Amino acid sequence: MTNASTRQDPSIDVPETHLPVDHQVSKSCSSYLPTSAKAVLLITAVEDAFDQPGQPHSCRVPLVSGSQVNFVTEEMANCLGIKKQRANVPITGINELRSHARDKVLVKVRSKVTKFYCSLECLVTPKVPGKIPTSKIDVNGWRIPEGVVLADPAFHTPDKVDMLIGGELFFDILKPRHLSLSDKLPQLRETHLGWIVAGVIKEPYVSNTSIQHSNVATIEKIESEMQRFWQIEELPNIPKLSREEVACESHFLSTYKRNSTGRFVVQQPFKPTVTQLDDCRDLKRFLMLEKRLLRNPSLQAQYASFIREYEELTAINSSTKCRVVFDASAKSCPSNLSLNDVLFVGPVVQSELFSIMLRFRTHKIAFTADISKMYRQILMTPEHQHYQRIFWREQVSDPLRVLELDTVTYGTASAPYQATRCLAQLAEEERDENPIATRIITREVYMDDMLSGAETVVLF
């Protein structure tokens, strides 16, 4: 791969009533606390979490040694605007209650009290455990020693939490110093986030009486109960796009074209760091590939056929089983950046495979198809083709050539987005003339594979 460092391309700017008696449903419950009432105070801290531009946001965090993973609420993740990655991780809690986290993010956090700083991989969930503590704690009479700076000054006041730090970091945060307030009060423990308050609180500091009763009556139609049931069973909403993904979408819409034959012509979604990309002519990598091909004549023949086919633009009815992948992750010197390092990946624009498979099962008559050579149907703008240069020769005795790939290319970070986005745009532009095709493309295609069907077989 070679990149002409003398050419500088613009990068994407990332922004930033009353009901009848027969419909009544009544429920009641009661709970009992022993005479020697007590409560357990969970550990909380307030720290800074940094958004994409590097601005801090105050974040309340419980520290839980019994959790194998870290969590962040969807609200906080969206507020920070950091890029989400697909995760689909099953989570098991008490009584083996199961849920799934669909995304994960990398959050940079810093203590408000010390110089402690780290990056945490967190699963994104709609909520981390509710308000902590569950009720307000009377701290009048508590004597916090002078010089002790609390990690959460409002530890005694119920409030929501934004993240959860699990066992991965829990014990690294702790320091050896600890203080006891009294026999009936929790301990103070020094950490890298400040002093935390945790442990058992006994009478008279536990509020409320020793016996608590709770009686609830609800009056609802059965339709309302069923509606709530279906709401629970609904698939999660499509996550909002990050600022980078919004910028990618804006870049595509403002730069894509269709030539006289109807083919899409796109530009690369470059990051600002594209200006730091060096000229890279790593001949050693090609020579290593050439030696590998010489040891496997069958693969060499397929490889040569692929390149020859590409040059002759006979991509539609190809029979070769070989798929050549462009090594866009090769680092250049001295910047140590690759082409993929300076490309935005772009958002996911197609339905999830699970949803497509569910819809596929509803058809009486089913069919499958694929888009032949999907990437090679889309042209790269001439100004960006020099970023896709490769070395090539069929035989060792042939002169070494430098080729420029003029289509969206396997191996580049932005290729899947560019290909699926062009397909989505095609469906949008053909919506009025081909509504059935538009529905299939937008709902029943995953990458280049189509899973669709109909109620009857129509003969033309």
Short mmCIF file of C-alpha atoms in Angstrom, two decimals:
data_model
loop_
_atom_site.label_atom_id
_atom_site.label_comp_id
_atom_site.label_asym_id
_atom_site.label_seq_id
_atom_site.Cartn_x
_atom_site.Cartn_y
_atom_site.Cartn_z
CA MET A 1 0.00 0.00 0.00
CA THR A 2 1.24 3.48 -0.75
CA ASN A 3 -0.20 6.79 0.31
CA ALA A 4 0.79 10.05 -1.34
CA SER A 5 1.54 12.28 1.62
CA THR A 6 1.65 15.36 -0.61
CA ARG A 7 -2.13 15.12 -1.14
CA GLN A 8 -4.23 16.21 1.81
CA ASP A 9 -7.94 15.37 1.86
CA PRO A 10 -10.52 17.01 4.11
CA SER A 11 -11.46 14.89 7.09
CA ILE A 12 -14.85 14.57 8.73
CA ASP A 13 -15.57 17.16 11.43
CA VAL A 14 -17.15 15.30 14.36
CA PRO A 15 -19.74 17.59 16.07
CA GLU A 16 -21.12 17.16 18.85
CA THR A 17 -60.88 7.60 35.34
CA HIS A 18 -62.72 5.35 37.25
CA LEU A 19 -63.24 1.73 36.17
CA PRO A 20 -65.95 -0.86 36.90
CA VAL A 21 -65.52 -3.00 40.01
CA ASP A 22 -65.16 -6.20 37.97
CA HIS A 23 -61.87 -4.88 36.56
CA GLN A 24 -60.23 -4.39 39.96
CA VAL A 25 -57.03 -6.19 40.84
CA SER A 26 -55.77 -5.83 44.42
CA LYS A 27 -52.34 -6.66 45.79
CA SER A 28 -50.93 -6.37 49.32
CA CYS A 29 -47.64 -7.07 51.03
CA SER A 30 -45.99 -6.53 54.40
CA SER A 31 -42.44 -6.73 55.71
CA TYR A 32 -40.95 -7.02 59.20
CA LEU A 33 -37.68 -5.78 60.59
CA PRO A 34 -36.30 -7.16 63.89
CA THR A 35 -36.33 -4.94 66.94
CA SER A 36 -32.58 -4.46 66.65
CA ALA A 37 -32.88 -2.74 63.29
CA LYS A 38 -29.87 -2.29 61.09
CA ALA A 39 -29.02 -1.34 57.52
CA VAL A 40 -26.03 -1.96 55.28
CA LEU A 41 -24.57 1.04 53.51
CA LEU A 42 -23.19 0.33 50.04
CA ILE A 43 -20.01 1.95 48.74
CA THR A 44 -20.45 4.90 46.40
CA ALA A 45 -18.08 7.44 44.89
CA VAL A 46 -18.39 10.44 42.59
CA GLU A 47 -15.81 10.71 39.80
CA ASP A 48 -15.30 12.39 36.44
CA ALA A 49 -16.07 10.53 33.20
CA PHE A 50 -14.76 12.07 30.00
CA ASP A 51 -16.74 12.55 26.80
CA GLN A 52 -15.35 12.27 23.27
CA PRO A 53 -13.92 15.83 23.16
CA GLY A 54 -12.32 15.27 26.58
CA GLN A 55 -14.72 17.23 28.79
CA PRO A 56 -15.44 15.79 32.28
CA HIS A 57 -18.94 14.81 33.44
CA SER A 58 -19.74 14.09 37.09
CA CYS A 59 -20.63 10.42 37.50
CA ARG A 60 -21.93 8.60 40.62
CA VAL A 61 -20.58 5.08 40.94
CA PRO A 62 -21.18 2.15 43.32
CA LEU A 63 -18.15 -0.08 43.91
CA VAL A 64 -19.15 -3.77 43.86
CA SER A 65 -16.51 -6.43 44.36
CA GLY A 66 -18.99 -9.20 43.48
CA SER A 67 -19.51 -8.05 39.91
CA GLN A 68 -17.38 -9.60 37.19
CA VAL A 69 -17.94 -6.67 34.82
CA ASN A 70 -18.35 -2.91 34.88
CA PHE A 71 -21.57 -1.20 33.78
CA VAL A 72 -22.64 2.22 32.54
CA THR A 73 -26.19 3.42 32.02
CA GLU A 74 -27.37 4.05 28.47
CA GLU A 75 -28.18 7.63 29.49
CA MET A 76 -24.61 8.29 30.63
CA ALA A 77 -23.07 6.55 27.59
CA ASN A 78 -25.16 8.74 25.26
CA CYS A 79 -24.26 11.83 27.28
CA LEU A 80 -20.56 11.08 26.88
CA GLY A 81 -21.01 10.45 23.15
CA ILE A 82 -18.40 7.68 23.11
CA LYS A 83 -18.54 5.05 20.39
CA LYS A 84 -20.41 1.86 21.22
CA GLN A 85 -19.27 -1.58 20.12
CA ARG A 86 -21.45 -4.64 19.71
CA ALA A 87 -21.22 -6.98 22.72
CA ASN A 88 -24.35 -9.15 23.22
CA VAL A 89 -23.18 -10.36 26.65
CA PRO A 90 -25.55 -12.45 28.84
CA ILE A 91 -25.81 -11.19 32.43
CA THR A 92 -26.95 -13.44 35.29
CA GLY A 93 -28.08 -12.10 38.67
CA ILE A 94 -29.84 -13.37 41.79
CA ASN A 95 -32.07 -16.44 41.20
CA GLU A 96 -30.32 -16.76 37.82
CA LEU A 97 -32.34 -13.91 36.37
CA ARG A 98 -30.90 -13.29 32.91
CA SER A 99 -30.61 -10.26 30.71
CA HIS A 100 -28.37 -9.17 27.85
CA ALA A 101 -26.11 -6.19 27.29
CA ARG A 102 -26.09 -5.32 23.59
CA ASP A 103 -23.21 -2.83 23.60
CA LYS A 104 -20.00 -1.98 25.39
CA VAL A 105 -17.97 1.24 25.62
CA LEU A 106 -14.55 2.31 26.83
CA VAL A 107 -14.93 5.01 29.52
CA LYS A 108 -12.08 7.16 30.77
CA VAL A 109 -12.55 8.09 34.44
CA ARG A 110 -10.65 10.29 36.89
CA SER A 111 -10.92 10.81 40.62
CA LYS A 112 -12.22 14.18 41.82
CA VAL A 113 -10.01 13.91 44.90
CA THR A 114 -6.70 12.39 43.76
CA LYS A 115 -4.74 12.03 40.51
CA PHE A 116 -6.10 8.52 39.93
CA TYR A 117 -7.02 7.94 36.27
CA CYS A 118 -7.98 4.83 34.27
CA SER A 119 -9.97 3.48 31.32
CA LEU A 120 -12.75 0.97 31.95
CA GLU A 121 -14.57 -1.30 29.51
CA CYS A 122 -18.24 -1.10 30.52
CA LEU A 123 -21.35 -2.92 29.36
CA VAL A 124 -24.20 -0.57 28.48
CA THR A 125 -27.50 -1.24 30.28
CA PRO A 126 -30.74 0.79 30.52
CA LYS A 127 -30.24 1.06 34.27
CA VAL A 128 -27.64 0.23 36.89
CA PRO A 129 -29.24 -0.68 40.29
CA GLY A 130 -31.76 1.91 41.50
CA LYS A 131 -31.18 4.75 43.91
CA ILE A 132 -28.51 4.28 46.57
CA PRO A 133 -29.19 4.34 49.49
CA THR A 134 -32.86 3.34 49.33
CA SER A 135 -33.80 5.89 52.00
CA LYS A 136 -32.20 8.97 53.51
CA ILE A 137 -29.80 8.34 56.37
CA ASP A 138 -29.63 10.73 59.30
CA VAL A 139 -25.97 11.68 59.68
CA ASN A 140 -26.51 14.29 62.40
CA GLY A 141 -24.07 13.47 65.14
CA TRP A 142 -21.64 11.67 62.85
CA ARG A 143 -18.16 12.98 63.45
CA ILE A 144 -16.15 12.77 60.24
CA PRO A 145 -12.47 13.34 61.17
CA GLU A 146 -10.90 16.54 59.95
CA GLY A 147 -8.91 16.13 56.74
CA VAL A 148 -11.01 13.23 55.47
CA VAL A 149 -12.27 14.04 51.96
CA LEU A 150 -15.22 11.82 51.08
CA ALA A 151 -15.40 10.17 47.65
CA ASP A 152 -19.19 10.78 47.76
CA PRO A 153 -20.10 13.71 50.04
CA ALA A 154 -23.82 12.92 49.56
CA PHE A 155 -23.47 9.19 50.38
CA HIS A 156 -26.40 9.42 52.82
CA THR A 157 -28.89 10.85 50.29
CA PRO A 158 -30.78 8.56 47.84
CA ASP A 159 -29.75 9.30 44.27
CA LYS A 160 -29.35 7.48 40.96
CA VAL A 161 -26.07 5.93 39.87
CA ASP A 162 -24.49 6.28 36.43
CA MET A 163 -21.88 3.52 36.41
CA LEU A 164 -20.87 0.45 38.39
CA ILE A 165 -17.26 -0.55 38.99
CA GLY A 166 -16.83 -4.28 39.52
CA GLY A 167 -14.17 -6.60 40.86
CA GLU A 168 -11.77 -5.84 38.00
CA LEU A 169 -10.76 -2.56 39.65
CA PHE A 170 -12.31 -2.78 43.13
CA PHE A 171 -9.26 -4.00 45.05
CA ASP A 172 -6.85 -1.82 43.08
CA ILE A 173 -8.76 1.24 44.28
CA LEU A 174 -8.54 0.36 47.99
CA LYS A 175 -5.80 1.74 50.25
CA PRO A 176 -4.77 0.26 53.63
CA ARG A 177 -5.91 3.12 55.92
CA HIS A 178 -9.34 2.82 57.58
CA LEU A 179 -11.16 4.49 60.45
CA SER A 180 -14.03 3.41 62.69
CA LEU A 181 -16.63 6.05 63.61
CA SER A 182 -18.32 3.98 66.36
CA ASP A 183 -19.73 0.51 67.05
CA LYS A 184 -23.08 1.48 65.48
CA LEU A 185 -21.72 3.32 62.47
CA PRO A 186 -19.97 2.18 59.28
CA GLN A 187 -16.25 2.39 58.60
CA LEU A 188 -14.31 4.95 56.63
CA ARG A 189 -11.87 3.44 54.14
CA GLU A 190 -9.27 5.34 52.13
CA THR A 191 -9.27 4.72 48.37
CA HIS A 192 -7.78 6.30 45.28
CA LEU A 193 -11.16 8.00 44.76
CA GLY A 194 -11.23 9.53 48.24
CA TRP A 195 -12.57 8.18 51.54
CA ILE A 196 -15.59 5.87 51.21
CA VAL A 197 -18.26 5.11 53.80
CA ALA A 198 -19.43 1.48 54.01
CA GLY A 199 -20.71 -1.07 56.47
CA VAL A 200 -23.49 -1.61 58.99
CA ILE A 201 -25.59 1.16 60.57
CA LYS A 202 -27.45 0.22 63.76
CA GLU A 203 -30.06 1.89 65.96
CA PRO A 204 -30.63 4.68 66.74
CA TYR A 205 -29.23 5.84 63.39
CA VAL A 206 -31.63 3.65 61.35
CA SER A 207 -34.80 5.64 60.71
CA ASN A 208 -38.43 4.36 60.67
CA THR A 209 -40.08 1.98 63.12
CA SER A 210 -39.09 -1.64 63.52
CA ILE A 211 -42.22 -2.92 61.69
CA GLN A 212 -43.11 -1.62 58.24
CA HIS A 213 -46.35 -2.31 56.38
CA SER A 214 -46.97 -1.63 52.72
CA ASN A 215 -50.41 -2.04 51.11
CA VAL A 216 -50.95 -1.38 47.41
CA ALA A 217 -54.21 -1.46 45.46
CA THR A 218 -54.33 -1.08 41.69
CA ILE A 219 -57.41 -0.72 39.55
CA GLU A 220 -56.73 -1.58 35.93
CA LYS A 221 -58.29 -3.25 32.93
CA ILE A 222 -56.87 -6.57 31.82
CA GLU A 223 -55.95 -4.82 28.55
CA SER A 224 -53.54 -2.60 30.48
CA GLU A 225 -51.89 -5.64 32.09
CA MET A 226 -51.48 -7.26 28.67
CA GLN A 227 -50.10 -4.06 27.21
CA ARG A 228 -47.39 -3.99 29.88
CA PHE A 229 -46.61 -7.63 29.13
CA TRP A 230 -46.01 -6.89 25.45
CA GLN A 231 -43.94 -3.84 26.32
CA ILE A 232 -41.63 -6.07 28.37
CA GLU A 233 -41.33 -8.49 25.45
CA GLU A 234 -40.55 -5.80 22.86
CA LEU A 235 -37.14 -5.71 21.26
CA PRO A 236 -34.93 -2.84 22.45
CA ASN A 237 -35.02 0.41 20.51
CA ILE A 238 -32.29 1.03 17.98
CA PRO A 239 -29.52 2.87 19.85
CA LYS A 240 -28.93 6.49 18.99
CA LEU A 241 -25.99 7.31 16.77
CA SER A 242 -22.84 8.73 18.32
CA ARG A 243 -21.51 12.07 17.13
CA GLU A 244 -18.91 10.29 14.99
CA GLU A 245 -21.61 8.15 13.38
CA VAL A 246 -23.80 11.20 12.74
CA ALA A 247 -20.79 12.88 11.13
CA CYS A 248 -20.23 9.79 8.94
CA GLU A 249 -23.85 9.90 7.78
CA SER A 250 -23.61 13.60 6.99
CA HIS A 251 -20.35 13.04 5.12
CA PHE A 252 -21.87 10.27 2.99
CA LEU A 253 -24.98 12.26 2.08
CA SER A 254 -22.96 15.32 1.10
CA THR A 255 -20.28 13.51 -0.92
CA TYR A 256 -21.74 10.43 -2.63
CA LYS A 257 -22.60 10.55 -6.33
CA ARG A 258 -24.06 8.27 -9.00
CA ASN A 259 -22.37 8.21 -12.39
CA SER A 260 -23.99 7.93 -15.81
CA THR A 261 -24.42 4.16 -15.44
CA GLY A 262 -26.06 4.49 -12.01
CA ARG A 263 -23.09 3.21 -10.01
CA PHE A 264 -22.38 4.85 -6.68
CA VAL A 265 -19.17 6.85 -6.24
CA VAL A 266 -18.11 7.45 -2.62
CA GLN A 267 -15.39 9.16 -0.63
CA GLN A 268 -13.46 7.76 2.32
CA PRO A 269 -14.72 8.97 5.75
CA PHE A 270 -11.36 10.22 7.01
CA LYS A 271 -10.51 11.22 10.57
CA PRO A 272 -8.50 14.42 11.11
CA THR A 273 -5.41 12.23 11.68
CA VAL A 274 -5.32 11.44 7.96
CA THR A 275 -2.86 14.32 7.58
CA GLN A 276 -0.37 12.39 9.75
CA LEU A 277 -0.44 9.30 7.51
CA ASP A 278 2.97 8.68 5.96
CA ASP A 279 3.91 7.33 2.57
CA CYS A 280 4.14 3.56 2.98
CA ARG A 281 5.86 1.32 0.44
CA ASP A 282 6.33 -1.86 2.45
CA LEU A 283 7.79 -4.14 -0.21
CA LYS A 284 8.75 -6.73 2.42
CA ARG A 285 5.11 -7.59 3.04
CA PHE A 286 4.54 -8.22 -0.66
CA LEU A 287 7.65 -10.39 -0.95
CA MET A 288 6.44 -12.50 2.00
CA LEU A 289 3.08 -12.95 0.27
CA GLU A 290 4.83 -13.86 -2.98
CA LYS A 291 6.86 -16.60 -1.24
CA ARG A 292 3.66 -18.01 0.27
CA LEU A 293 2.00 -18.12 -3.16
CA LEU A 294 5.02 -19.84 -4.70
CA ARG A 295 4.61 -22.63 -2.14
CA ASN A 296 0.94 -23.04 -3.13
CA PRO A 297 0.53 -22.99 -6.94
CA SER A 298 -3.26 -23.46 -6.71
CA LEU A 299 -3.67 -20.43 -4.46
CA GLN A 300 -1.27 -18.44 -6.65
CA ALA A 301 -3.40 -19.19 -9.73
CA GLN A 302 -6.58 -18.11 -7.92
CA TYR A 303 -4.90 -14.98 -6.60
CA ALA A 304 -3.65 -14.05 -10.08
CA SER A 305 -7.10 -14.73 -11.55
CA PHE A 306 -8.66 -12.42 -8.98
CA ILE A 307 -6.30 -9.55 -9.74
CA ARG A 308 -6.62 -10.11 -13.50
CA GLU A 309 -10.40 -10.11 -13.17
CA TYR A 310 -10.27 -6.90 -11.18
CA GLU A 311 -8.18 -5.20 -13.85
CA GLU A 312 -10.52 -6.37 -16.63
CA LEU A 313 -13.61 -5.29 -14.63
CA THR A 314 -15.37 -8.63 -15.16
CA ALA A 315 -16.59 -8.80 -11.60
CA ILE A 316 -20.24 -9.77 -12.14
CA ASN A 317 -19.96 -13.44 -13.22
CA SER A 318 -16.76 -14.43 -11.52
CA SER A 319 -16.13 -18.10 -10.75
CA THR A 320 -13.01 -17.78 -8.61
CA LYS A 321 -13.38 -18.85 -4.98
CA CYS A 322 -10.47 -16.70 -3.84
CA ARG A 323 -11.24 -13.44 -2.04
CA VAL A 324 -8.26 -11.11 -1.75
CA VAL A 325 -8.29 -8.83 1.31
CA PHE A 326 -6.49 -5.49 1.21
CA ASP A 327 -4.17 -5.13 4.23
CA ALA A 328 -5.30 -1.68 5.35
CA SER A 329 -4.03 -2.27 8.89
CA ALA A 330 -0.35 -2.19 7.89
CA LYS A 331 1.42 0.54 9.86
CA SER A 332 3.41 3.27 8.16
CA CYS A 333 6.59 4.82 9.54
CA PRO A 334 7.36 6.99 11.43
CA SER A 335 3.75 7.87 12.40
CA ASN A 336 2.87 4.22 13.17
CA LEU A 337 -0.56 4.81 11.63
CA SER A 338 -2.39 2.58 9.16
CA LEU A 339 -5.09 3.50 6.67
CA ASN A 340 -7.68 1.90 8.96
CA ASP A 341 -6.43 4.03 11.87
CA VAL A 342 -7.47 7.20 10.02
CA LEU A 343 -10.87 5.93 8.80
CA PHE A 344 -14.18 6.13 10.62
CA VAL A 345 -15.98 2.77 10.75
CA GLY A 346 -19.46 4.28 10.34
CA PRO A 347 -22.76 3.18 11.93
CA VAL A 348 -24.70 -0.03 11.34
CA VAL A 349 -27.49 0.75 8.85
CA GLN A 350 -29.12 -2.68 8.43
CA SER A 351 -31.46 -4.68 10.66
CA GLU A 352 -29.98 -7.17 13.10
CA LEU A 353 -29.63 -10.70 11.76
CA PHE A 354 -31.91 -12.02 14.53
CA SER A 355 -34.78 -9.78 13.35
CA ILE A 356 -34.21 -10.73 9.71
CA MET A 357 -34.32 -14.44 10.59
CA LEU A 358 -37.57 -13.98 12.51
CA ARG A 359 -39.21 -12.22 9.56
CA PHE A 360 -37.87 -14.89 7.19
CA ARG A 361 -39.81 -17.54 9.10
CA THR A 362 -43.15 -15.75 8.52
CA HIS A 363 -43.17 -16.27 4.72
CA LYS A 364 -45.10 -19.16 3.16
CA ILE A 365 -42.76 -19.13 0.15
CA ALA A 366 -39.14 -18.31 0.96
CA PHE A 367 -36.12 -17.52 -1.16
CA THR A 368 -32.52 -16.47 -0.65
CA ALA A 369 -30.16 -14.49 -2.86
CA ASP A 370 -27.00 -12.46 -2.64
CA ILE A 371 -25.49 -9.37 -4.25
CA SER A 372 -22.66 -10.41 -6.51
CA LYS A 373 -19.35 -8.73 -5.65
CA MET A 374 -21.11 -6.10 -3.55
CA TYR A 375 -18.04 -4.01 -2.71
CA ARG A 376 -16.81 -3.89 -6.29
CA GLN A 377 -20.10 -2.43 -7.52
CA ILE A 378 -19.22 0.82 -5.70
CA LEU A 379 -16.54 3.14 -7.09
CA MET A 380 -14.07 5.09 -4.97
CA THR A 381 -13.69 8.74 -5.90
CA PRO A 382 -10.49 9.26 -7.97
CA GLU A 383 -9.09 11.67 -5.35
CA HIS A 384 -8.97 8.86 -2.78
CA GLN A 385 -7.87 5.94 -4.95
CA HIS A 386 -4.19 6.60 -4.21
CA TYR A 387 -4.83 5.46 -0.62
CA GLN A 388 -5.59 2.00 -2.06
CA ARG A 389 -2.35 1.18 -3.86
CA ILE A 390 -0.91 -2.33 -3.94
CA PHE A 391 2.20 -4.05 -5.30
CA TRP A 392 1.59 -6.87 -7.78
CA ARG A 393 3.19 -9.20 -10.33
CA GLU A 394 2.00 -12.61 -11.49
CA GLN A 395 5.47 -14.13 -11.83
CA VAL A 396 8.74 -13.41 -10.02
CA SER A 397 10.31 -12.64 -13.39
CA ASP A 398 7.68 -9.99 -14.19
CA PRO A 399 8.36 -6.31 -13.40
CA LEU A 400 6.82 -5.10 -10.16
CA ARG A 401 3.72 -2.97 -10.69
CA VAL A 402 1.81 -0.54 -8.46
CA LEU A 403 -1.96 -0.76 -8.90
CA GLU A 404 -4.66 1.59 -7.58
CA LEU A 405 -7.89 -0.09 -6.51
CA ASP A 406 -10.77 2.03 -7.78
CA THR A 407 -13.66 0.42 -5.85
CA VAL A 408 -14.65 0.01 -2.20
CA THR A 409 -12.16 -2.58 -0.98
CA TYR A 410 -12.20 -5.54 1.40
CA GLY A 411 -10.06 -4.91 4.46
CA THR A 412 -10.67 -1.18 4.86
CA ALA A 413 -12.47 -0.21 8.06
CA SER A 414 -15.13 1.85 6.27
CA ALA A 415 -15.96 -0.67 3.51
CA PRO A 416 -18.89 -2.48 5.25
CA TYR A 417 -20.55 0.86 6.08
CA GLN A 418 -20.01 2.28 2.60
CA ALA A 419 -21.44 -0.81 0.88
CA THR A 420 -24.52 -1.18 3.10
CA ARG A 421 -25.13 2.57 3.12
CA CYS A 422 -25.16 2.70 -0.69
CA LEU A 423 -27.65 -0.17 -0.70
CA ALA A 424 -29.89 1.67 1.77
CA GLN A 425 -29.62 4.85 -0.31
CA LEU A 426 -30.54 2.91 -3.47
CA ALA A 427 -33.67 1.60 -1.74
CA GLU A 428 -34.61 5.12 -0.66
CA GLU A 429 -34.16 6.56 -4.15
CA GLU A 430 -36.18 3.75 -5.76
CA ARG A 431 -38.95 3.71 -3.13
CA ASP A 432 -41.72 5.10 -5.36
CA GLU A 433 -41.00 2.94 -8.42
CA ASN A 434 -40.08 -0.28 -6.58
CA PRO A 435 -41.82 -0.34 -3.17
CA ILE A 436 -41.55 -4.14 -2.75
CA ALA A 437 -37.84 -4.15 -3.52
CA THR A 438 -37.36 -1.24 -1.13
CA ARG A 439 -39.09 -3.16 1.68
CA ILE A 440 -36.93 -6.23 1.08
CA ILE A 441 -33.69 -4.24 0.94
CA THR A 442 -34.41 -2.24 4.09
CA ARG A 443 -35.79 -5.13 6.19
CA GLU A 444 -34.54 -8.43 4.80
CA VAL A 445 -30.92 -7.98 3.70
CA TYR A 446 -27.87 -8.61 5.90
CA MET A 447 -24.65 -7.36 4.31
CA ASP A 448 -24.94 -8.88 0.79
CA ASP A 449 -27.30 -11.76 1.69
CA MET A 450 -31.07 -11.55 1.13
CA LEU A 451 -33.54 -13.64 3.14
CA SER A 452 -37.08 -12.95 1.95
CA GLY A 453 -40.28 -14.51 0.65
CA ALA A 454 -43.94 -14.04 -0.25
CA GLU A 455 -47.39 -15.53 0.24
CA THR A 456 -47.59 -17.08 -3.25
CA VAL A 457 -45.41 -18.08 -6.17
CA VAL A 458 -45.88 -15.56 -8.98
CA LEU A 459 -45.09 -16.75 -12.51
CA PHE A 460 -44.08 -14.15 -15.08
#
